[in-house]
Amino acid sequence: MSEAPKKLYIKTYGCQMNVYDSERMAEAMGGQGYEQVDSPEGADMILLNTCHIREKAAEKVYSELGRYKGLKAANPDLKIGVAGCVAQAEGAEIMRRQPLVDLVVGPQSYHRLPELERQTRGGGKAMDTDFPEEMKFDHLPSRPKPRRGPTAFLTVQEGCDKFCAFCVVPYTRGAEVSRPVSRILREAEGLVEQGVREITLLGQNVNAYHGEEAGHSWGLARLIRRLAEVDGLERIRFTTSHPNDMEDDLIAAHGDCAKLMPYLHLPVQSGSDRILKRMNRSHTAEHYLRLVERIREARPDILMSGDFIVGFPEETEADFQATLDLVEEVTYGQCYSFKYSARPGTPAAERPLVDPDEADDRLRRLQDLLTRQQRSVQDAMVGREVGVLFEKAGRLDGQMVGKSDHLHAVHVACDLPVGTLARVRIVESGPNSLAGVLI
Ligand code: SAH
Ligand code: SF4
Ligand code: F3S
C-alpha cells in the first residue's frame, strides 16, 4: 500500500513569475509525495513564496508567519519554508527573526527543494540562496500538475542586469539568464496538449531574451514567431518589457504575428528626464514616447500598460507634472502605480525622501488620471469586435467570462465550453469589465 499523500500549502506573493515558480515547486514536491492543498490548516508543509519589491510586501511575510504559531504547536512535524525574493534578500536572518521557519530557499534554488525538505525531517534547518549555473527547472524530475484553465505562464528569461536605482530585482533574481529555445518549445507543446490556448511568456526583462538554439541566439520576436507555429496555441503574450530592449523585429511582430495579442506592458516609471536619469533608467521620456508611436504604427489598436513610481527621491512638483504629461500623451489602458519605497541595498535607499504626504497626494493625482484613462479606453471598446477566450462561468446563470485580445474581462451570455476562443461584439462597458454578444 502506498502512503497517503502529504499536504503542501503554498501562498504566493508578488509578480507572475512567483505564480509560475509556485506551480513548479508544487510539481517538484509532487514527486516527493506531496499534494497541493488550498488551506494551511492540516498541511504538512507550508511554503511562502515571497516578494521583496516594496517594504510592505516584504513585511507581510512576517505577519503571515506569525499566524502559523498555532499550527506548528499542534503539529511539530509541520515544515515551514520561505521561498522567493525575501528568502534571497534576507537569508538566514528570516530564521533568526522567526524561529518557526525550517527552510529558506532563494528563487534560483528551487530544484533543490526536495533535498532541502529532506534535510529538515530530523528537525534540522535548511537553506540555499545560491545562484547556480543551470536554470532551476530545466533539470528537475517532477510530476506535472493537471492544468486548471486555458491560460498559462511560461518563464523564458529570468533576472535583470539593468540595476534601476530603486529596484531589488537584480539582487534577488540575479543576472539575466535566458532558457534555451528547445526547452521552451517542449514546455509550450506540453501545455497545449493539456488544453492551454494562451501562453504568457515571462521574464523580469522578457524582451532582453536571447535564448540558444542550435548554436544561434534567438531574440524574443523569433521565439514568438516559432511558438506561433504550435498548433492549438491561439494566443501569445509577454511581460515585462524594458523600453531599451524593444527591438525592431519585436515591434514588427506586433504588426504581423496574428497570435501575438495587442497588449504591451512597457513600464516607464517617470516622465521626467531628470528623475529617469537618477533612477538609472537609461532612456528619456522622449525616447519612450517615440517608441510607443512606432509600436502603434505597427499595431494601431495596441493597448498600452505601464508602471510608475511617484515620490522618488528629489522628485519635485515639476518632475511629477512631467509624468502626468507623459501619461496624457500615451493614454494607457491599464497601469500600476506605486509610492516609492526605499529598499535596503539599492543605490536610491541612501537618498533623502520626498515628504510622505506630498508623495501620497501625487500618487492619488496620478491614479485619478490613470483610472480615467483606463475607463475611457475600456468604454471605447463598445461596438467593436474582439476575440474572447473563455476561462470560466460568470456570476450570472448562463454566462461565461473570458479575456479579450486586449486583456479586458468580458461577460457573454452563452454556454460555450471553457477554452473556447470566440468572436464577440462588445455592447456595454461596466466599472471593471465589458459585456459582449457572440457574433
Ligand atoms: N522588470 C519590470 C518590473 C519590476 S518590479 C520592469 O523593469 O519594469 C514591478 C514594478 O514595481 C516596477 O516597474 C516599479 O514600478 C515598481 N517598483 C520597483 N521597485 C520599487 C520601489 N523600490 N518602490 C516602489 N515601487 C517599486
Ligand atoms: Fe527592476 Fe529596473 Fe530590472 Fe525592471 S529593469 S527589474 S525595474 S532593475
Ligand atoms: Fe517581487 Fe521578486 Fe517578483 S521582488 S515582484 S517577487 S521578482
Coordinates of C-alpha atoms and ligand atoms in Angstrom, one line a residue:
M1 CA 0.0 0.0 0.0
S2 CA 1.3 3.4 -0.8
E3 CA 1.4 6.2 1.8
A4 CA -1.3 8.8 1.9
P5 CA 0.0 12.0 0.2
K6 CA 1.4 14.7 2.4
K7 CA -0.2 18.1 2.1
L8 CA 1.6 21.1 0.8
Y9 CA 0.2 24.6 1.1
I10 CA 1.8 27.4 -1.0
K11 CA 1.0 31.0 -0.6
T12 CA 2.2 33.3 -3.4
Y13 CA 3.0 37.0 -3.3
G14 CA 4.5 39.3 -5.9
C15 CA 4.7 39.0 -9.6
Q16 CA 3.6 36.5 -12.2
M17 CA 7.0 34.8 -12.1
N18 CA 6.3 33.8 -8.5
V19 CA 3.0 32.3 -9.6
Y20 CA 4.9 30.3 -12.2
D21 CA 7.5 29.3 -9.7
S22 CA 4.9 28.2 -7.2
E23 CA 3.4 25.8 -9.7
R24 CA 6.8 24.4 -10.5
M25 CA 7.6 24.0 -6.8
A26 CA 4.3 22.1 -6.3
E27 CA 5.3 19.8 -9.2
A28 CA 8.7 19.3 -7.7
M29 CA 7.2 18.4 -4.3
G30 CA 4.6 16.3 -6.1
G31 CA 7.5 14.0 -7.0
Q32 CA 8.1 13.7 -3.2
G33 CA 4.6 12.5 -2.4
Y34 CA 3.2 16.0 -1.6
E35 CA -0.2 17.1 -2.9
Q36 CA -1.1 20.8 -3.1
V37 CA -4.0 21.9 -0.8
D38 CA -5.9 25.2 -0.6
S39 CA -5.5 26.0 3.1
P40 CA -2.7 25.9 5.7
E41 CA -4.8 24.0 8.2
G42 CA -3.7 20.4 8.3
A43 CA -0.8 20.9 5.9
D44 CA 2.4 19.0 6.4
M45 CA 4.4 21.8 4.7
I46 CA 3.7 25.5 4.2
L47 CA 5.7 27.5 1.7
L48 CA 5.5 31.2 1.4
N49 CA 6.7 32.4 -2.0
T50 CA 7.6 36.0 -1.2
C51 CA 8.1 39.4 -2.7
H52 CA 10.7 42.0 -1.7
I53 CA 9.9 44.7 -4.1
R54 CA 8.4 47.2 -1.6
E55 CA 8.7 47.3 2.2
K56 CA 5.0 46.5 2.7
A57 CA 5.3 43.4 0.5
A58 CA 8.3 42.1 2.5
E59 CA 6.7 42.8 5.9
K60 CA 3.6 40.9 5.1
V61 CA 5.7 37.7 5.2
Y62 CA 6.4 38.1 8.9
S63 CA 2.8 38.8 9.9
E64 CA 1.7 35.7 7.9
L65 CA 4.4 33.5 9.5
G66 CA 3.2 34.7 12.9
R67 CA -0.3 33.2 12.1
Y68 CA 1.2 29.7 11.8
K69 CA 2.3 29.5 15.5
G70 CA -0.8 27.6 16.5
L71 CA -0.5 25.2 13.5
K72 CA 3.1 24.4 14.4
A73 CA 2.2 23.9 18.1
A74 CA -0.5 21.4 17.1
N75 CA 1.8 19.6 14.6
P76 CA 5.5 19.8 15.4
D77 CA 6.2 17.9 12.2
L78 CA 4.8 20.8 10.1
K79 CA 7.6 22.2 7.9
I80 CA 7.5 26.0 7.2
G81 CA 9.5 27.3 4.3
V82 CA 10.2 30.8 2.9
A83 CA 10.9 31.0 -0.8
G84 CA 11.1 33.9 -3.2
C85 CA 12.7 37.2 -3.1
V86 CA 12.6 37.8 0.6
A87 CA 14.3 34.5 1.1
Q88 CA 17.1 35.7 -1.3
A89 CA 17.4 39.1 0.2
E90 CA 17.3 38.2 3.9
G91 CA 18.5 34.6 4.0
A92 CA 19.3 33.2 7.5
E93 CA 18.0 36.4 9.1
I94 CA 14.5 35.1 8.4
M95 CA 15.1 32.1 10.8
R96 CA 16.6 34.4 13.4
R97 CA 13.6 36.7 13.3
Q98 CA 11.0 33.9 13.1
P99 CA 12.3 30.6 14.6
L100 CA 9.2 28.8 13.3
V101 CA 10.9 28.8 9.8
D102 CA 12.6 25.5 9.0
L103 CA 13.7 26.2 5.4
V104 CA 14.8 29.2 3.3
V105 CA 15.2 28.8 -0.4
G106 CA 16.1 31.5 -2.9
P107 CA 14.4 31.8 -6.3
Q108 CA 17.3 30.2 -8.2
S109 CA 17.5 27.1 -6.0
Y110 CA 14.0 25.6 -6.3
H111 CA 15.3 22.5 -8.0
R112 CA 17.0 21.7 -4.6
L113 CA 13.7 22.0 -2.7
P114 CA 13.1 18.2 -2.3
E115 CA 16.6 17.8 -0.9
L116 CA 16.2 20.7 1.5
E117 CA 12.9 19.3 2.7
R118 CA 14.6 16.0 3.5
Q119 CA 17.2 17.9 5.5
T120 CA 14.5 19.3 7.7
R121 CA 13.0 16.0 8.5
G122 CA 15.1 15.3 11.6
G123 CA 14.1 18.7 13.0
G124 CA 17.1 20.5 11.3
K125 CA 17.1 23.7 9.3
A126 CA 17.9 24.0 5.7
M127 CA 18.9 26.9 3.5
D128 CA 20.0 27.6 -0.1
T129 CA 20.3 31.0 -1.6
D130 CA 23.0 30.3 -4.2
F131 CA 22.9 31.4 -7.9
P132 CA 23.8 28.1 -9.6
E133 CA 24.8 28.0 -13.3
E134 CA 21.9 25.8 -14.5
M135 CA 18.3 27.1 -14.9
K136 CA 16.5 25.8 -11.9
F137 CA 13.6 24.0 -13.6
D138 CA 15.4 22.6 -16.6
H139 CA 16.9 19.5 -14.8
L140 CA 14.2 18.7 -12.4
P141 CA 12.2 15.5 -12.5
S142 CA 8.7 16.4 -11.4
R143 CA 5.1 15.3 -11.7
P144 CA 3.2 17.8 -13.9
K145 CA 0.1 19.1 -12.3
P146 CA -3.1 19.0 -14.3
R147 CA -3.9 22.4 -15.8
R148 CA -6.8 24.3 -14.4
G149 CA -7.6 26.6 -17.3
P150 CA -6.8 27.6 -20.9
T151 CA -4.1 30.1 -20.0
A152 CA -0.7 29.6 -18.6
F153 CA 2.6 31.4 -17.7
L154 CA 5.9 30.2 -19.1
T155 CA 9.1 31.7 -17.8
V156 CA 11.6 32.2 -20.7
Q157 CA 14.0 34.6 -19.1
E158 CA 14.9 35.5 -15.5
G159 CA 17.0 38.1 -13.7
C160 CA 18.0 41.6 -14.6
D161 CA 21.2 43.5 -15.4
K162 CA 19.6 46.9 -15.5
F163 CA 20.0 48.0 -11.9
C164 CA 17.4 50.7 -11.7
A165 CA 18.4 52.7 -8.6
F166 CA 15.2 51.8 -6.7
C167 CA 14.9 48.1 -7.5
V168 CA 15.8 44.9 -5.6
V169 CA 15.2 42.5 -8.5
P170 CA 18.9 42.4 -9.8
Y171 CA 19.9 41.3 -6.3
T172 CA 17.0 38.9 -5.6
R173 CA 16.8 37.3 -9.0
G174 CA 20.4 37.7 -10.2
A175 CA 21.8 38.3 -13.6
E176 CA 19.8 37.9 -16.8
V177 CA 19.6 34.3 -17.9
S178 CA 17.5 33.0 -20.9
R179 CA 16.2 29.5 -21.2
P180 CA 17.1 27.5 -24.4
V181 CA 14.5 27.6 -27.2
S182 CA 14.1 23.8 -27.3
R183 CA 13.1 23.7 -23.5
I184 CA 10.5 26.5 -24.0
L185 CA 9.1 24.8 -27.1
R186 CA 8.7 21.5 -25.3
E187 CA 7.1 23.1 -22.4
A188 CA 4.7 25.1 -24.6
E189 CA 3.7 22.0 -26.5
G190 CA 3.1 20.1 -23.3
L191 CA 0.8 22.9 -22.1
V192 CA -1.1 22.9 -25.3
E193 CA -1.6 19.2 -25.0
Q194 CA -3.2 19.8 -21.7
G195 CA -5.7 22.3 -23.2
V196 CA -3.8 25.6 -22.8
R197 CA -4.7 28.1 -25.6
E198 CA -2.9 31.2 -24.4
I199 CA 0.6 31.4 -23.1
T200 CA 2.1 34.5 -21.4
L201 CA 5.9 34.4 -21.7
L202 CA 7.5 35.7 -18.5
G203 CA 10.8 37.4 -17.7
Q204 CA 11.9 40.3 -15.5
N205 CA 13.2 41.7 -18.7
V206 CA 11.4 39.4 -21.1
N207 CA 12.3 41.4 -24.2
A208 CA 16.0 41.0 -23.4
Y209 CA 15.5 37.3 -24.1
H210 CA 18.4 35.8 -26.1
G211 CA 18.0 32.0 -26.0
E212 CA 20.2 29.4 -27.5
E213 CA 19.1 27.3 -30.4
A214 CA 21.5 25.1 -32.4
G215 CA 24.4 27.4 -31.8
H216 CA 22.4 30.6 -32.6
S217 CA 21.0 33.2 -30.3
W218 CA 17.3 33.9 -30.8
G219 CA 15.6 37.1 -29.7
L220 CA 12.1 37.3 -28.3
A221 CA 10.5 38.1 -31.6
R222 CA 12.0 35.0 -33.2
L223 CA 10.8 32.8 -30.3
I224 CA 7.3 34.2 -30.6
R225 CA 7.2 33.5 -34.3
R226 CA 8.3 30.0 -33.7
L227 CA 5.7 29.5 -30.9
A228 CA 3.0 30.9 -33.2
E229 CA 3.6 27.8 -35.3
V230 CA 2.5 25.5 -32.5
D231 CA -0.9 24.1 -33.5
G232 CA -3.6 24.7 -30.9
L233 CA -1.8 27.6 -29.3
E234 CA -4.0 30.6 -30.1
R235 CA -2.6 33.5 -28.2
I236 CA 0.8 34.7 -27.1
R237 CA 1.6 37.5 -24.6
F238 CA 4.8 38.5 -22.9
T239 CA 5.7 40.6 -19.8
T240 CA 7.6 42.6 -18.5
S241 CA 9.5 44.6 -21.1
H242 CA 12.1 47.3 -20.8
P243 CA 12.0 50.3 -23.3
N244 CA 15.6 49.8 -24.2
D245 CA 15.2 46.3 -25.3
M246 CA 12.2 46.9 -27.6
E247 CA 13.9 45.9 -30.8
D248 CA 12.6 46.5 -34.4
D249 CA 11.7 42.9 -35.0
L250 CA 9.6 42.7 -31.8
I251 CA 7.8 45.9 -32.8
A252 CA 7.2 44.4 -36.2
A253 CA 5.9 41.1 -34.7
H254 CA 3.1 43.2 -33.1
G255 CA 2.0 44.1 -36.6
D256 CA 2.4 40.8 -38.4
C257 CA 2.1 37.9 -35.9
A258 CA -1.6 37.3 -35.6
K259 CA -1.3 35.2 -32.4
L260 CA 0.6 38.0 -30.6
M261 CA -2.0 39.9 -28.6
P262 CA -2.4 43.7 -28.9
Y263 CA -1.4 44.4 -25.4
L264 CA 2.0 45.6 -24.2
H265 CA 3.2 46.2 -20.6
L266 CA 6.1 48.7 -21.1
P267 CA 6.9 50.4 -17.8
V268 CA 8.4 53.9 -18.0
Q269 CA 8.4 54.8 -14.2
S270 CA 8.6 58.6 -14.6
G271 CA 8.0 61.2 -17.3
S272 CA 10.9 63.4 -16.0
D273 CA 14.3 63.0 -17.7
R274 CA 16.0 64.3 -14.5
I275 CA 14.3 61.6 -12.4
L276 CA 14.8 58.9 -15.1
K277 CA 18.5 59.7 -15.0
R278 CA 18.6 59.4 -11.2
M279 CA 16.7 56.2 -11.5
N280 CA 19.4 54.9 -13.8
R281 CA 16.7 54.0 -16.4
S282 CA 19.0 55.0 -19.4
H283 CA 16.1 56.2 -21.5
T284 CA 14.4 59.6 -21.8
A285 CA 10.7 60.4 -21.8
E286 CA 11.1 61.4 -25.5
H287 CA 12.7 58.0 -26.3
Y288 CA 9.8 56.3 -24.7
L289 CA 7.1 58.4 -26.5
R290 CA 8.8 57.7 -29.8
L291 CA 8.8 54.0 -29.1
V292 CA 5.1 54.0 -28.3
E293 CA 4.5 55.8 -31.5
R294 CA 6.4 53.2 -33.5
I295 CA 4.6 50.4 -31.7
R296 CA 1.3 52.0 -32.6
E297 CA 2.3 52.3 -36.2
A298 CA 2.9 48.6 -36.2
R299 CA -0.3 47.7 -34.3
P300 CA -2.7 50.7 -34.1
D301 CA -5.1 49.2 -31.6
I302 CA -2.5 48.0 -29.1
L303 CA -3.4 48.6 -25.5
M304 CA -0.5 50.2 -23.6
S305 CA 0.2 49.3 -20.0
G306 CA 2.9 50.6 -17.6
D307 CA 4.3 51.1 -14.2
F308 CA 5.0 54.3 -12.4
I309 CA 6.8 55.3 -9.2
V310 CA 5.9 58.6 -7.6
G311 CA 7.9 60.3 -4.8
F312 CA 11.3 59.0 -6.0
P313 CA 14.0 60.9 -4.0
E314 CA 14.3 64.5 -5.2
E315 CA 11.1 64.4 -7.3
T316 CA 9.7 67.9 -7.5
E317 CA 6.2 69.0 -8.4
A318 CA 7.6 69.9 -11.9
D319 CA 9.0 66.4 -12.3
F320 CA 5.7 64.9 -11.3
Q321 CA 3.9 67.2 -13.7
A322 CA 6.1 65.7 -16.5
T323 CA 4.9 62.3 -15.5
L324 CA 1.3 63.4 -15.8
D325 CA 2.1 65.0 -19.2
L326 CA 3.6 61.7 -20.4
V327 CA 0.6 59.8 -19.3
E328 CA -1.7 62.3 -21.1
E329 CA 0.4 61.8 -24.2
V330 CA 0.4 58.0 -24.2
T331 CA -3.1 57.2 -23.0
Y332 CA -2.8 53.9 -21.1
G333 CA -5.4 51.2 -21.0
Q334 CA -4.1 49.8 -17.7
C335 CA -1.4 50.8 -15.2
Y336 CA 0.3 50.0 -11.9
S337 CA 1.5 53.0 -9.8
F338 CA 3.4 52.9 -6.6
K339 CA 4.7 55.2 -4.0
Y340 CA 8.5 54.9 -3.8
S341 CA 9.7 52.5 -1.1
A342 CA 13.3 52.7 -0.1
R343 CA 14.9 49.2 -0.4
P344 CA 17.9 48.3 1.6
G345 CA 21.0 47.7 -0.5
T346 CA 19.8 49.7 -3.5
P347 CA 21.6 52.9 -4.5
A348 CA 18.5 55.2 -4.0
A349 CA 18.0 53.9 -0.5
E350 CA 20.5 56.4 0.8
R351 CA 18.9 59.5 -0.7
P352 CA 16.5 61.9 1.0
L353 CA 12.8 61.1 0.8
V354 CA 10.1 63.3 -0.6
D355 CA 7.6 64.4 2.1
P356 CA 5.3 61.4 2.5
D357 CA 2.1 63.5 2.4
E358 CA 3.3 65.1 -0.8
A359 CA 4.1 61.6 -2.3
D360 CA 0.6 60.3 -1.2
D361 CA -1.0 63.3 -2.9
R362 CA 0.9 62.7 -6.1
L363 CA 0.0 59.1 -6.1
R364 CA -3.7 60.0 -5.7
R365 CA -3.5 62.5 -8.6
L366 CA -1.7 60.1 -10.9
Q367 CA -4.1 57.3 -10.1
D368 CA -7.1 59.5 -10.7
L369 CA -5.7 60.3 -14.2
L370 CA -4.9 56.6 -14.9
T371 CA -8.3 55.4 -13.8
R372 CA -10.0 58.0 -16.1
Q373 CA -7.8 56.8 -19.0
Q374 CA -8.5 53.1 -18.2
R375 CA -12.2 53.8 -18.2
S376 CA -12.2 55.7 -21.4
V377 CA -10.1 53.1 -23.2
Q378 CA -12.5 50.4 -22.0
D379 CA -15.6 52.4 -23.0
A380 CA -14.1 52.9 -26.5
M381 CA -14.3 49.1 -27.0
V382 CA -18.1 49.3 -27.2
G383 CA -19.3 48.4 -30.7
R384 CA -16.0 46.7 -31.5
E385 CA -15.5 43.1 -32.5
V386 CA -12.8 41.2 -30.4
G387 CA -11.6 37.7 -29.7
V388 CA -12.6 36.4 -26.2
L389 CA -11.0 33.2 -24.7
F390 CA -13.5 31.8 -22.2
E391 CA -11.9 31.0 -18.8
K392 CA -14.8 30.2 -16.5
A393 CA -18.6 30.5 -15.8
G394 CA -19.7 34.1 -15.0
R395 CA -21.5 35.1 -11.8
L396 CA -24.9 35.0 -13.5
D397 CA -26.5 31.8 -14.8
G398 CA -25.9 31.1 -18.4
Q399 CA -22.9 33.5 -18.6
M400 CA -19.3 32.9 -19.4
V401 CA -16.3 35.2 -18.7
G402 CA -13.1 35.4 -20.6
K403 CA -10.3 37.9 -21.6
S404 CA -10.4 39.9 -24.7
D405 CA -7.4 40.2 -27.0
H406 CA -6.7 43.5 -25.1
L407 CA -6.9 41.7 -21.8
H408 CA -10.3 43.2 -20.7
A409 CA -12.6 40.9 -18.8
V410 CA -15.7 40.2 -21.0
H411 CA -19.0 38.7 -19.9
V412 CA -21.0 36.9 -22.6
A413 CA -24.4 35.1 -22.3
C414 CA -23.5 31.7 -23.8
D415 CA -22.7 28.2 -22.8
L416 CA -19.6 27.6 -24.8
P417 CA -17.0 25.4 -23.0
V418 CA -14.0 26.8 -21.1
G419 CA -11.1 27.2 -23.6
T420 CA -13.3 28.3 -26.5
L421 CA -11.9 31.3 -28.4
A422 CA -14.9 33.2 -29.9
R423 CA -15.6 36.4 -31.8
V424 CA -17.6 38.8 -29.7
R425 CA -19.1 42.2 -30.2
I426 CA -18.8 44.5 -27.2
V427 CA -22.1 46.0 -26.2
E428 CA -21.5 47.5 -22.8
S429 CA -18.7 48.8 -20.6
G430 CA -19.1 48.4 -16.8
P431 CA -16.8 49.5 -13.9
N432 CA -14.4 46.6 -14.2
S433 CA -15.5 44.6 -17.2
L434 CA -17.1 44.6 -20.6
A435 CA -20.3 42.8 -21.8
G436 CA -20.5 41.3 -25.2
V437 CA -22.6 39.1 -27.5
L438 CA -21.4 36.2 -29.7
I439 CA -21.1 37.1 -33.4
Ligands
SAH1 N1 11.0 44.2 -14.5 C1 10.0 45.1 -14.5 C2 9.2 45.3 -13.2 C3 9.9 45.1 -11.9 S1 9.1 45.3 -10.4 C4 10.4 46.5 -15.1 O1 11.6 46.6 -15.4 O2 9.7 47.4 -15.2 C5 7.5 46.0 -10.8 C6 7.3 47.4 -10.6 O3 7.4 47.7 -9.2 C7 8.3 48.3 -11.2 O4 8.1 48.5 -12.6 C8 8.2 49.5 -10.4 O5 7.2 50.4 -10.9 C9 7.8 49.0 -9.1 N2 8.9 49.2 -8.1 C10 10.1 48.5 -8.1 N3 10.9 48.9 -7.1 C11 10.1 49.8 -6.4 C12 10.4 50.6 -5.2 N4 11.5 50.5 -4.5 N5 9.4 51.4 -4.7 C13 8.2 51.5 -5.4 N6 7.9 50.8 -6.5 C14 8.9 49.9 -7.0
SF4_2 FE1 14.0 46.3 -11.6 FE2 14.8 48.1 -13.5 FE3 15.4 45.5 -13.7 FE4 12.9 46.3 -14.0 S1 14.6 46.8 -15.3 S2 13.6 44.5 -12.8 S3 12.7 47.9 -12.5 S4 16.1 46.9 -12.1
F3S3 FE1 8.6 40.7 -6.1 FE2 10.7 39.2 -6.7 FE3 8.7 39.4 -8.4 S1 10.7 41.1 -5.6 S2 8.0 41.5 -8.0 S3 8.6 38.5 -6.4 S4 10.8 39.3 -8.9

